CSV table of C-alpha atoms in Angstrom, one decimal:
chain,number,residue,atom,x,y,z
A,1399,UNK,CA,158.1,128.7,110.5
A,1400,UNK,CA,156.3,124.9,110.8
A,1401,UNK,CA,153.3,124.6,109.2
A,1402,UNK,CA,150.2,122.0,108.9
A,1403,UNK,CA,148.1,122.3,106.2
A,1404,UNK,CA,145.0,120.7,106.3
A,1405,UNK,CA,142.7,120.1,103.2
A,1406,UNK,CA,141.7,116.9,101.1
A,1407,UNK,CA,142.7,118.5,97.5
A,1408,UNK,CA,146.1,118.3,96.9
A,1409,UNK,CA,146.6,121.3,94.5
A,1410,UNK,CA,144.9,123.6,97.6
A,1411,UNK,CA,147.9,122.4,99.5
A,1412,UNK,CA,150.4,123.4,96.9
A,1413,UNK,CA,149.0,126.7,96.3
A,1414,UNK,CA,148.9,127.4,100.0
A,1415,UNK,CA,152.5,126.5,100.2
A,1416,UNK,CA,153.7,128.3,97.1
A,1417,UNK,CA,152.1,131.3,97.8
A,1418,UNK,CA,153.4,131.4,101.6
A,1419,UNK,CA,157.2,131.1,100.2
A,1420,UNK,CA,156.6,134.2,97.6
A,1421,UNK,CA,154.9,136.3,100.3
A,1422,UNK,CA,157.3,135.8,103.0
A,1423,UNK,CA,160.7,134.9,100.6
A,1424,UNK,CA,163.0,135.6,103.8
A,1425,UNK,CA,161.3,133.3,105.8
A,1426,UNK,CA,162.2,129.5,106.0
A,1427,UNK,CA,159.1,127.5,106.0
A,1428,UNK,CA,158.6,123.8,106.9
A,1429,UNK,CA,155.6,122.4,105.4
A,1430,UNK,CA,153.6,119.4,106.8
A,1431,UNK,CA,150.5,118.1,105.1
A,1432,UNK,CA,147.2,116.2,106.0
A,1433,UNK,CA,144.3,115.2,103.6
A,1434,UNK,CA,141.9,114.8,106.2
A,1435,UNK,CA,141.1,116.0,110.1
A,1436,UNK,CA,141.8,112.2,111.3
A,1437,UNK,CA,145.6,112.4,110.0
A,1438,UNK,CA,145.8,116.2,110.9
A,1439,UNK,CA,144.7,114.8,114.8
A,1440,UNK,CA,147.5,112.0,114.7
A,1441,UNK,CA,150.2,114.6,113.5
A,1442,UNK,CA,149.4,117.0,116.1
A,1443,UNK,CA,149.2,114.1,118.8
A,1444,UNK,CA,152.8,112.9,117.9
A,1445,UNK,CA,154.4,116.0,119.5
A,1446,UNK,CA,157.1,115.2,121.5
A,1447,UNK,CA,156.4,115.5,125.2
A,1448,UNK,CA,159.1,118.0,126.2
A,1449,UNK,CA,157.7,120.6,123.7
A,1450,UNK,CA,153.7,122.3,124.1
A,1451,UNK,CA,153.5,122.2,120.3
A,1452,UNK,CA,155.4,121.4,117.2
A,1453,UNK,CA,153.8,123.9,114.8
A,1454,UNK,CA,153.8,127.6,114.4
A,1455,UNK,CA,150.5,127.4,112.7
A,1456,UNK,CA,147.6,124.9,111.5
A,1457,UNK,CA,145.6,126.2,108.4
A,1458,UNK,CA,142.5,123.9,108.4
A,1459,UNK,CA,140.1,123.4,105.8
A,1460,UNK,CA,136.4,123.0,107.1
A,1461,UNK,CA,134.7,120.4,105.4
A,1462,UNK,CA,136.3,117.1,104.8
A,1463,UNK,CA,135.6,113.6,104.8
A,1464,UNK,CA,137.6,111.5,107.5
A,1465,UNK,CA,137.8,114.2,110.1
A,1466,UNK,CA,136.3,117.5,109.2
A,1467,UNK,CA,137.7,121.0,110.6
A,1468,UNK,CA,135.6,120.6,113.5
A,1469,UNK,CA,137.0,117.6,114.7
A,1470,UNK,CA,140.2,119.3,114.7
A,1471,UNK,CA,139.1,122.3,116.8
A,1472,UNK,CA,137.4,119.7,119.6
A,1473,UNK,CA,141.1,118.2,119.4
A,1474,UNK,CA,143.3,121.3,119.7
A,1475,UNK,CA,140.9,122.2,122.4
A,1476,UNK,CA,141.6,119.5,124.9
A,1477,UNK,CA,145.0,119.1,124.0
A,1478,UNK,CA,148.9,120.7,124.0
A,1479,UNK,CA,148.0,122.1,120.7
A,1480,UNK,CA,145.3,124.8,122.1
A,1481,UNK,CA,147.9,127.4,121.7
A,1482,UNK,CA,149.0,126.9,118.4
A,1483,UNK,CA,147.6,129.6,116.3
A,1484,UNK,CA,144.9,128.3,113.9
A,1485,UNK,CA,143.6,129.5,110.5
A,1486,UNK,CA,140.3,128.0,109.6
A,1487,UNK,CA,139.3,128.0,105.8
A,1488,UNK,CA,136.2,127.2,103.9
A,1489,UNK,CA,133.9,127.8,101.0
A,1490,UNK,CA,130.8,128.1,103.6
A,1491,UNK,CA,128.7,131.4,103.1
A,1492,UNK,CA,129.6,134.3,106.0
A,1493,UNK,CA,127.0,133.5,108.7
A,1494,UNK,CA,128.5,130.1,108.7
A,1495,UNK,CA,132.2,131.5,109.0
A,1496,UNK,CA,130.9,133.4,111.7
A,1497,UNK,CA,129.5,130.5,113.6
A,1498,UNK,CA,132.8,128.6,113.2
A,1499,UNK,CA,134.7,131.5,114.2
A,1500,UNK,CA,132.2,131.8,117.6
A,1501,UNK,CA,132.7,128.1,118.2
A,1502,UNK,CA,136.3,128.6,118.0
A,1503,UNK,CA,136.4,131.3,120.2
A,1504,UNK,CA,134.5,129.7,122.9
A,1505,UNK,CA,137.0,127.1,123.3
A,1506,UNK,CA,139.6,130.2,123.9
A,1507,UNK,CA,141.7,128.6,121.0
A,1508,UNK,CA,144.5,130.9,119.7
A,1509,UNK,CA,142.4,131.5,116.5
A,1510,UNK,CA,144.1,133.9,113.7
A,1511,UNK,CA,140.9,134.0,111.8
A,1512,UNK,CA,138.2,132.3,109.6
A,1513,UNK,CA,138.9,133.0,105.9
A,1514,UNK,CA,136.6,132.3,103.1
A,1515,UNK,CA,138.0,130.5,99.7
A,1516,UNK,CA,139.6,131.2,97.5
A,1517,UNK,CA,142.3,132.0,99.8
A,1518,UNK,CA,143.9,135.5,100.0
A,1519,UNK,CA,147.5,134.3,101.5
A,1520,UNK,CA,148.7,137.7,101.8
A,1521,UNK,CA,145.9,138.4,103.8
A,1522,UNK,CA,146.6,135.2,105.9
A,1523,UNK,CA,150.2,135.9,106.3
A,1524,UNK,CA,149.5,139.2,107.7
A,1525,UNK,CA,147.1,138.1,110.2
A,1526,UNK,CA,149.3,135.6,111.4
A,1527,UNK,CA,152.1,138.1,111.7
A,1528,UNK,CA,150.0,140.7,113.6
A,1529,UNK,CA,149.2,138.3,115.8
A,1530,UNK,CA,152.4,137.2,116.7
A,1531,UNK,CA,153.6,140.6,116.9
A,1532,UNK,CA,150.5,141.6,119.6
A,1533,UNK,CA,151.6,138.5,121.4
A,1534,UNK,CA,155.5,139.3,121.5
A,1535,UNK,CA,154.6,143.2,122.4
A,1536,UNK,CA,152.5,142.4,125.3
A,1537,UNK,CA,154.5,142.5,128.5
A,1538,UNK,CA,155.1,139.5,130.8
A,1539,UNK,CA,153.0,140.5,133.6
A,1540,UNK,CA,152.9,138.9,137.2
A,1541,UNK,CA,149.6,137.5,138.0
A,1542,UNK,CA,147.4,139.6,140.4
A,1543,UNK,CA,144.7,139.1,142.3
A,1544,UNK,CA,141.8,141.4,140.8
A,1545,UNK,CA,140.6,144.2,142.5
A,1546,UNK,CA,137.0,142.4,142.6
A,1547,UNK,CA,137.1,139.1,143.3
A,1548,UNK,CA,134.8,136.6,145.6
A,1549,UNK,CA,136.7,137.2,148.9
A,1550,UNK,CA,136.0,141.1,148.7
A,1551,UNK,CA,132.8,141.3,146.7
A,1552,UNK,CA,130.5,141.5,150.2
A,1553,UNK,CA,132.6,144.1,151.7
A,1554,UNK,CA,133.1,146.3,148.3
A,1555,UNK,CA,129.2,146.4,147.8
A,1556,UNK,CA,128.0,149.2,149.6
A,1557,UNK,CA,126.5,152.7,149.0
A,1558,UNK,CA,130.2,154.3,149.3
A,1559,UNK,CA,131.5,152.4,146.4
A,1560,UNK,CA,128.2,152.0,144.5
A,1561,UNK,CA,128.3,154.4,141.6
A,1562,UNK,CA,125.7,155.3,139.0
A,1563,UNK,CA,125.3,156.3,135.8
A,1564,UNK,CA,122.2,157.0,133.5
A,1565,UNK,CA,121.8,156.0,129.8
A,1566,UNK,CA,118.8,158.0,128.1
A,1567,UNK,CA,115.8,156.8,125.9
A,1568,UNK,CA,114.4,158.3,123.3
A,1569,UNK,CA,111.2,158.6,121.5
A,1570,UNK,CA,112.8,158.2,117.7
A,1571,UNK,CA,110.0,159.4,115.6
A,1572,UNK,CA,110.5,163.1,117.5
A,1573,UNK,CA,113.4,162.8,119.3
A,1574,UNK,CA,111.9,163.6,122.6
A,1575,UNK,CA,113.7,162.4,125.6
A,1576,UNK,CA,111.6,159.8,127.9
A,1577,UNK,CA,113.7,158.2,130.3
A,1578,UNK,CA,116.8,156.4,131.6
A,1579,UNK,CA,118.1,153.1,132.3
A,1580,UNK,CA,120.3,152.9,135.6
A,1581,UNK,CA,123.6,151.3,135.0
A,1582,UNK,CA,126.1,150.1,138.1
A,1583,UNK,CA,129.6,150.7,138.6
A,1584,UNK,CA,132.0,149.7,141.7
A,1585,UNK,CA,134.2,152.6,142.0
A,1586,UNK,CA,137.1,151.8,144.5
A,1587,UNK,CA,139.1,154.8,145.7
A,1588,UNK,CA,142.2,155.1,143.6
A,1589,UNK,CA,141.7,152.1,141.5
A,1590,UNK,CA,138.6,153.5,139.3
A,1591,UNK,CA,135.4,151.8,138.2
A,1592,UNK,CA,134.9,148.2,138.2
A,1593,UNK,CA,132.2,147.4,135.3
A,1594,UNK,CA,129.6,145.0,135.8
A,1595,UNK,CA,130.7,142.2,133.6
A,1596,UNK,CA,133.4,141.9,136.3
A,1597,UNK,CA,131.4,142.2,139.4
A,1598,UNK,CA,127.8,141.1,138.1
A,1599,UNK,CA,129.2,137.1,138.2
A,1600,UNK,CA,130.8,137.5,141.6
A,1601,UNK,CA,127.4,139.1,143.1
A,1602,UNK,CA,125.5,136.5,141.7
A,1603,UNK,CA,127.8,133.7,143.0
A,1604,UNK,CA,127.8,135.2,146.4
A,1605,UNK,CA,123.9,135.5,146.5
A,1606,UNK,CA,123.7,139.4,147.0
A,1607,UNK,CA,121.6,140.2,144.1
A,1608,UNK,CA,118.6,141.4,145.8
A,1609,UNK,CA,121.2,143.6,148.2
A,1610,UNK,CA,122.8,145.0,144.9
A,1611,UNK,CA,119.4,145.8,143.4
A,1612,UNK,CA,118.1,147.5,146.5
A,1613,UNK,CA,121.3,149.7,146.7
A,1614,UNK,CA,120.9,150.6,143.1
A,1615,UNK,CA,117.1,151.3,143.7
A,1616,UNK,CA,117.5,153.9,146.8
A,1617,UNK,CA,120.4,155.5,145.0
A,1618,UNK,CA,118.7,156.4,141.7
A,1619,UNK,CA,115.5,157.5,143.4
A,1620,UNK,CA,117.7,159.9,145.5
A,1621,UNK,CA,118.9,161.2,142.3
A,1622,UNK,CA,115.6,161.4,141.2
A,1623,UNK,CA,114.3,163.6,144.1
A,1624,UNK,CA,117.6,166.2,143.6
A,1625,UNK,CA,115.9,167.8,140.4
A,1626,UNK,CA,111.8,168.1,140.1
A,1627,UNK,CA,112.1,167.9,136.5
A,1628,UNK,CA,113.8,164.7,136.4
A,1629,UNK,CA,110.2,163.3,137.4
A,1630,UNK,CA,109.1,164.0,133.8
A,1631,UNK,CA,111.3,161.4,132.9
A,1632,UNK,CA,110.9,157.2,133.2
A,1633,UNK,CA,113.5,155.6,135.9
A,1634,UNK,CA,114.2,152.1,134.6
A,1635,UNK,CA,116.1,149.6,137.2
A,1636,UNK,CA,117.5,146.3,136.4
A,1637,UNK,CA,116.3,143.6,138.4
A,1638,UNK,CA,117.6,139.8,137.6
A,1639,UNK,CA,115.0,137.0,137.6
A,1640,UNK,CA,116.6,135.4,140.9
A,1641,UNK,CA,115.5,138.8,142.7
A,1642,UNK,CA,111.6,137.4,141.9
A,1643,UNK,CA,112.4,134.7,144.4
A,1644,UNK,CA,112.7,136.8,147.5
A,1645,UNK,CA,109.4,138.3,149.1
A,1646,UNK,CA,111.2,140.7,151.0
A,1647,UNK,CA,112.6,142.1,148.2
A,1648,UNK,CA,109.3,142.4,146.3
A,1649,UNK,CA,108.0,144.0,149.0
A,1650,UNK,CA,111.0,146.1,149.4
A,1651,UNK,CA,110.3,147.4,145.8
A,1652,UNK,CA,106.9,148.0,146.2
A,1653,UNK,CA,107.2,149.9,149.5
A,1654,UNK,CA,109.8,152.1,147.7
A,1655,UNK,CA,107.4,152.7,144.7
A,1656,UNK,CA,104.3,153.6,147.0
A,1657,UNK,CA,106.6,155.9,148.6
A,1658,UNK,CA,107.8,157.6,145.6
A,1659,UNK,CA,104.8,157.8,143.7
A,1660,UNK,CA,105.5,160.8,142.0
A,1661,UNK,CA,108.5,158.8,140.3
A,1662,UNK,CA,107.7,156.8,137.2
A,1663,UNK,CA,109.5,153.8,138.4
A,1664,UNK,CA,109.8,150.9,135.6
A,1665,UNK,CA,111.6,147.4,136.4
A,1666,UNK,CA,113.8,145.9,133.4
A,1667,UNK,CA,113.8,142.2,133.9
A,1668,UNK,CA,117.0,140.3,133.0
A,1669,UNK,CA,115.6,136.9,132.5
A,1670,UNK,CA,117.1,133.4,132.7
A,1671,UNK,CA,115.7,130.2,131.5
A,1672,UNK,CA,115.7,128.7,134.9
A,1673,UNK,CA,113.7,131.0,136.8
A,1674,UNK,CA,111.4,133.3,134.9
A,1675,UNK,CA,109.1,130.7,134.5
A,1676,UNK,CA,108.5,129.2,138.0
A,1677,UNK,CA,105.3,130.0,139.6
A,1678,UNK,CA,106.8,132.3,142.4
A,1679,UNK,CA,108.5,134.6,139.6
A,1680,UNK,CA,105.4,134.8,137.7
A,1681,UNK,CA,103.5,135.8,141.2
A,1682,UNK,CA,106.3,138.5,141.9
A,1683,UNK,CA,105.7,140.1,138.4
A,1684,UNK,CA,102.0,139.9,139.0
A,1685,UNK,CA,102.8,141.9,142.3
A,1686,UNK,CA,104.8,144.3,140.5
A,1687,UNK,CA,102.2,145.1,137.8
A,1688,UNK,CA,98.9,145.0,140.2
A,1689,UNK,CA,100.9,148.1,142.2
A,1690,UNK,CA,101.7,149.9,138.8
A,1691,UNK,CA,104.9,149.2,138.5
A,1692,UNK,CA,105.3,148.5,134.7
A,1693,UNK,CA,107.8,145.7,133.5
A,1694,UNK,CA,110.2,145.7,130.5
A,1695,UNK,CA,111.7,142.7,129.2
A,1696,UNK,CA,115.4,143.3,128.9
A,1697,UNK,CA,117.7,141.5,126.1
A,1698,UNK,CA,114.8,140.3,124.0
A,1699,UNK,CA,115.4,138.0,121.4
A,1700,UNK,CA,118.3,136.1,123.2
A,1701,UNK,CA,116.3,133.3,124.4
A,1702,UNK,CA,114.9,130.8,122.4
A,1703,UNK,CA,111.4,131.0,125.1
A,1704,UNK,CA,111.0,134.8,124.7
A,1705,UNK,CA,108.0,134.5,122.8
A,1706,UNK,CA,106.9,132.1,125.6
A,1707,UNK,CA,107.1,135.0,128.3
A,1708,UNK,CA,105.7,137.6,125.9
A,1709,UNK,CA,102.6,135.2,125.7
A,1710,UNK,CA,102.1,134.6,129.5
A,1711,UNK,CA,103.0,137.9,130.9
A,1712,UNK,CA,102.1,141.7,130.1
A,1713,UNK,CA,105.1,143.6,129.5
A,1714,UNK,CA,104.7,147.5,129.0
A,1715,UNK,CA,107.7,147.3,126.8
A,1716,UNK,CA,110.5,144.7,125.2
A,1717,UNK,CA,114.2,145.7,124.6
A,1718,UNK,CA,115.4,144.7,121.5
A,1719,UNK,CA,118.9,143.0,122.3
A,1720,UNK,CA,121.8,145.1,120.9
A,1721,UNK,CA,123.5,142.3,119.0
A,1722,UNK,CA,120.5,142.4,116.3
A,1723,UNK,CA,120.3,146.3,116.4
A,1724,UNK,CA,124.1,147.4,116.2
A,1725,UNK,CA,124.7,146.2,112.7
A,1726,UNK,CA,120.9,146.0,111.1
A,1727,UNK,CA,121.9,148.3,108.5
A,1728,UNK,CA,124.0,146.1,107.0
A,1729,UNK,CA,123.4,142.8,108.4
A,1730,UNK,CA,120.2,141.6,106.4
A,1731,UNK,CA,119.4,138.8,108.8
A,1732,UNK,CA,119.3,141.2,111.7
A,1733,UNK,CA,117.5,143.8,110.1
A,1734,UNK,CA,114.7,140.8,109.3
A,1735,UNK,CA,115.0,139.8,113.1
A,1736,UNK,CA,114.2,143.3,114.2
A,1737,UNK,CA,111.3,143.9,111.9
A,1738,UNK,CA,109.5,141.0,113.0
A,1739,UNK,CA,110.0,141.6,116.7
A,1740,UNK,CA,108.7,145.5,116.0
A,1741,UNK,CA,105.8,144.3,113.5
A,1742,UNK,CA,104.7,141.6,116.8
A,1743,UNK,CA,105.2,144.2,119.2
A,1744,UNK,CA,102.7,146.3,117.5
A,1745,UNK,CA,99.9,143.6,117.2
A,1746,UNK,CA,100.6,143.1,121.0
A,1747,UNK,CA,100.4,146.8,121.7
A,1748,UNK,CA,103.7,146.6,123.3
A,1749,UNK,CA,106.2,149.6,123.1
A,1750,UNK,CA,109.8,148.5,121.8
A,1751,UNK,CA,113.1,150.1,122.7
A,1752,UNK,CA,115.9,149.3,120.4
A,1753,UNK,CA,119.4,148.9,122.3
A,1754,UNK,CA,122.9,149.4,121.1
A,1755,UNK,CA,121.8,152.5,118.3
A,1756,UNK,CA,125.4,153.9,117.7
A,1757,UNK,CA,124.7,155.7,114.0
A,1758,UNK,CA,122.1,157.8,112.5
A,1759,UNK,CA,122.3,155.1,109.7
A,1760,UNK,CA,120.8,152.3,112.3
A,1761,UNK,CA,118.3,155.1,114.0
A,1762,UNK,CA,116.7,156.0,110.9
A,1763,UNK,CA,116.6,152.2,109.9
A,1764,UNK,CA,114.4,151.6,113.1
A,1765,UNK,CA,112.4,154.8,112.2
A,1766,UNK,CA,111.2,153.1,108.9
A,1767,UNK,CA,110.6,150.0,110.7
A,1768,UNK,CA,108.2,151.7,113.5
A,1769,UNK,CA,110.3,151.2,116.4
A,1770,UNK,CA,109.0,153.3,119.2
A,1771,UNK,CA,112.4,154.3,121.2
A,1772,UNK,CA,115.9,153.9,121.0
A,1773,UNK,CA,119.2,153.7,123.3
A,1774,UNK,CA,122.5,153.9,122.7
A,1775,UNK,CA,125.8,155.4,122.2
A,1776,UNK,CA,124.8,157.6,119.2
A,1777,UNK,CA,122.2,159.2,121.7
A,1778,UNK,CA,124.5,159.2,124.5
A,1779,UNK,CA,126.9,157.2,126.5
A,1780,UNK,CA,125.9,156.5,130.2
A,1781,UNK,CA,126.0,159.5,132.2
A,1782,UNK,CA,127.3,160.5,135.5
A,1783,UNK,CA,124.5,161.9,137.7
A,1784,UNK,CA,126.6,165.1,138.8
A,1785,UNK,CA,126.3,165.7,135.1
A,1786,UNK,CA,123.1,164.6,134.3
A,1787,UNK,CA,120.7,167.9,134.5
A,1788,UNK,CA,123.1,169.4,132.3
A,1789,UNK,CA,123.3,166.8,129.8
A,1790,UNK,CA,119.7,166.8,129.8
A,1791,UNK,CA,119.3,170.8,129.6
A,1792,UNK,CA,121.7,170.7,126.5
A,1793,UNK,CA,119.8,167.7,124.8
A,1794,UNK,CA,116.4,169.4,124.9
A,1795,UNK,CA,118.0,173.2,123.8
A,1796,UNK,CA,119.4,171.4,120.7
A,1797,UNK,CA,116.4,169.4,119.8
A,1798,UNK,CA,114.0,172.7,120.2
A,1799,UNK,CA,116.6,174.3,118.2
A,1800,UNK,CA,116.5,171.5,115.5
A,1801,UNK,CA,112.6,171.5,115.6
A,1802,UNK,CA,112.4,175.6,115.4
A,1803,UNK,CA,114.5,175.2,112.3
A,1804,UNK,CA,112.2,173.0,110.6
């Protein structure tokens, strides 16, 4: 096993070599060393042209003079070395290590992990071995054209293929069911579901945003008319900022709302920095609000400019992004962010929905913070339309029993 160790401290390099040999005595190791990033980059650049890379593993310290770990990451990301398994080590705090991990993964490098000093070599070796095993066990697959692609997205986007699910929102303090967010899927007969992360980018590239949203709105409204009791709950439809640039779309939504005034429609705005602050977008939002269609700001906190939007647009609610919520009972920084958002919303008299609530612990934390509403897998995953009424009846029955029993 050929290993390149990059660290500016000689004794660290010696410890790594000794402990690797101890943890895997039956493995023949060949070590090469570098005391800085620049030397490591030179070594990596000297691979013979007839081989993709000359090392089975690179272990690199993050903080060094004459080329740090980031320099090595950048070099590997743009050369044949990008496939080499990479271990980053550092004495930095956990947040910094997470940042470096995110940066490395964004380059699609073969990252084994980011480990904090002092090093646990058995843990590192086990991670390397596990990654190697996964790679070897993965069957070689021929390249297939995705079921949903830029060539067929236009033909796939129709009422027959569109499939809607509904994820409930509850009032945290009482458990009362207050509404549902509509989530779309494409369902190709015989091939199963295609989820939004696969088809939404294709829809956007093809300029079909408005067509998709109109299909979702029409189908969801039809679902709400099937059962009178569904009209007790708010129906939230996602729209994108680019939707707001179409006058035809804006008028379509307003006409649908006026024709279905007995349904409590809400629009959840997934915004983008490029369009949300444009005059046309702001005018579109104003038209919706004037016509009694409340607006929710989705994924609040992800964009640095969300405070500007909260100041300029009278949103009815904001939805805290799930990345801040899903671990707030363990992540003190996320807990502080969520607390601040809730406090700000309360002062502005804006309702708050926490997305990504996956445990009772998280829901209890949100209750103590004064969060109004919650949504997430702890309450329920998205529900197919055909099961919606039975889920509602079951949920309400359990809630009544809970409160009846004190």
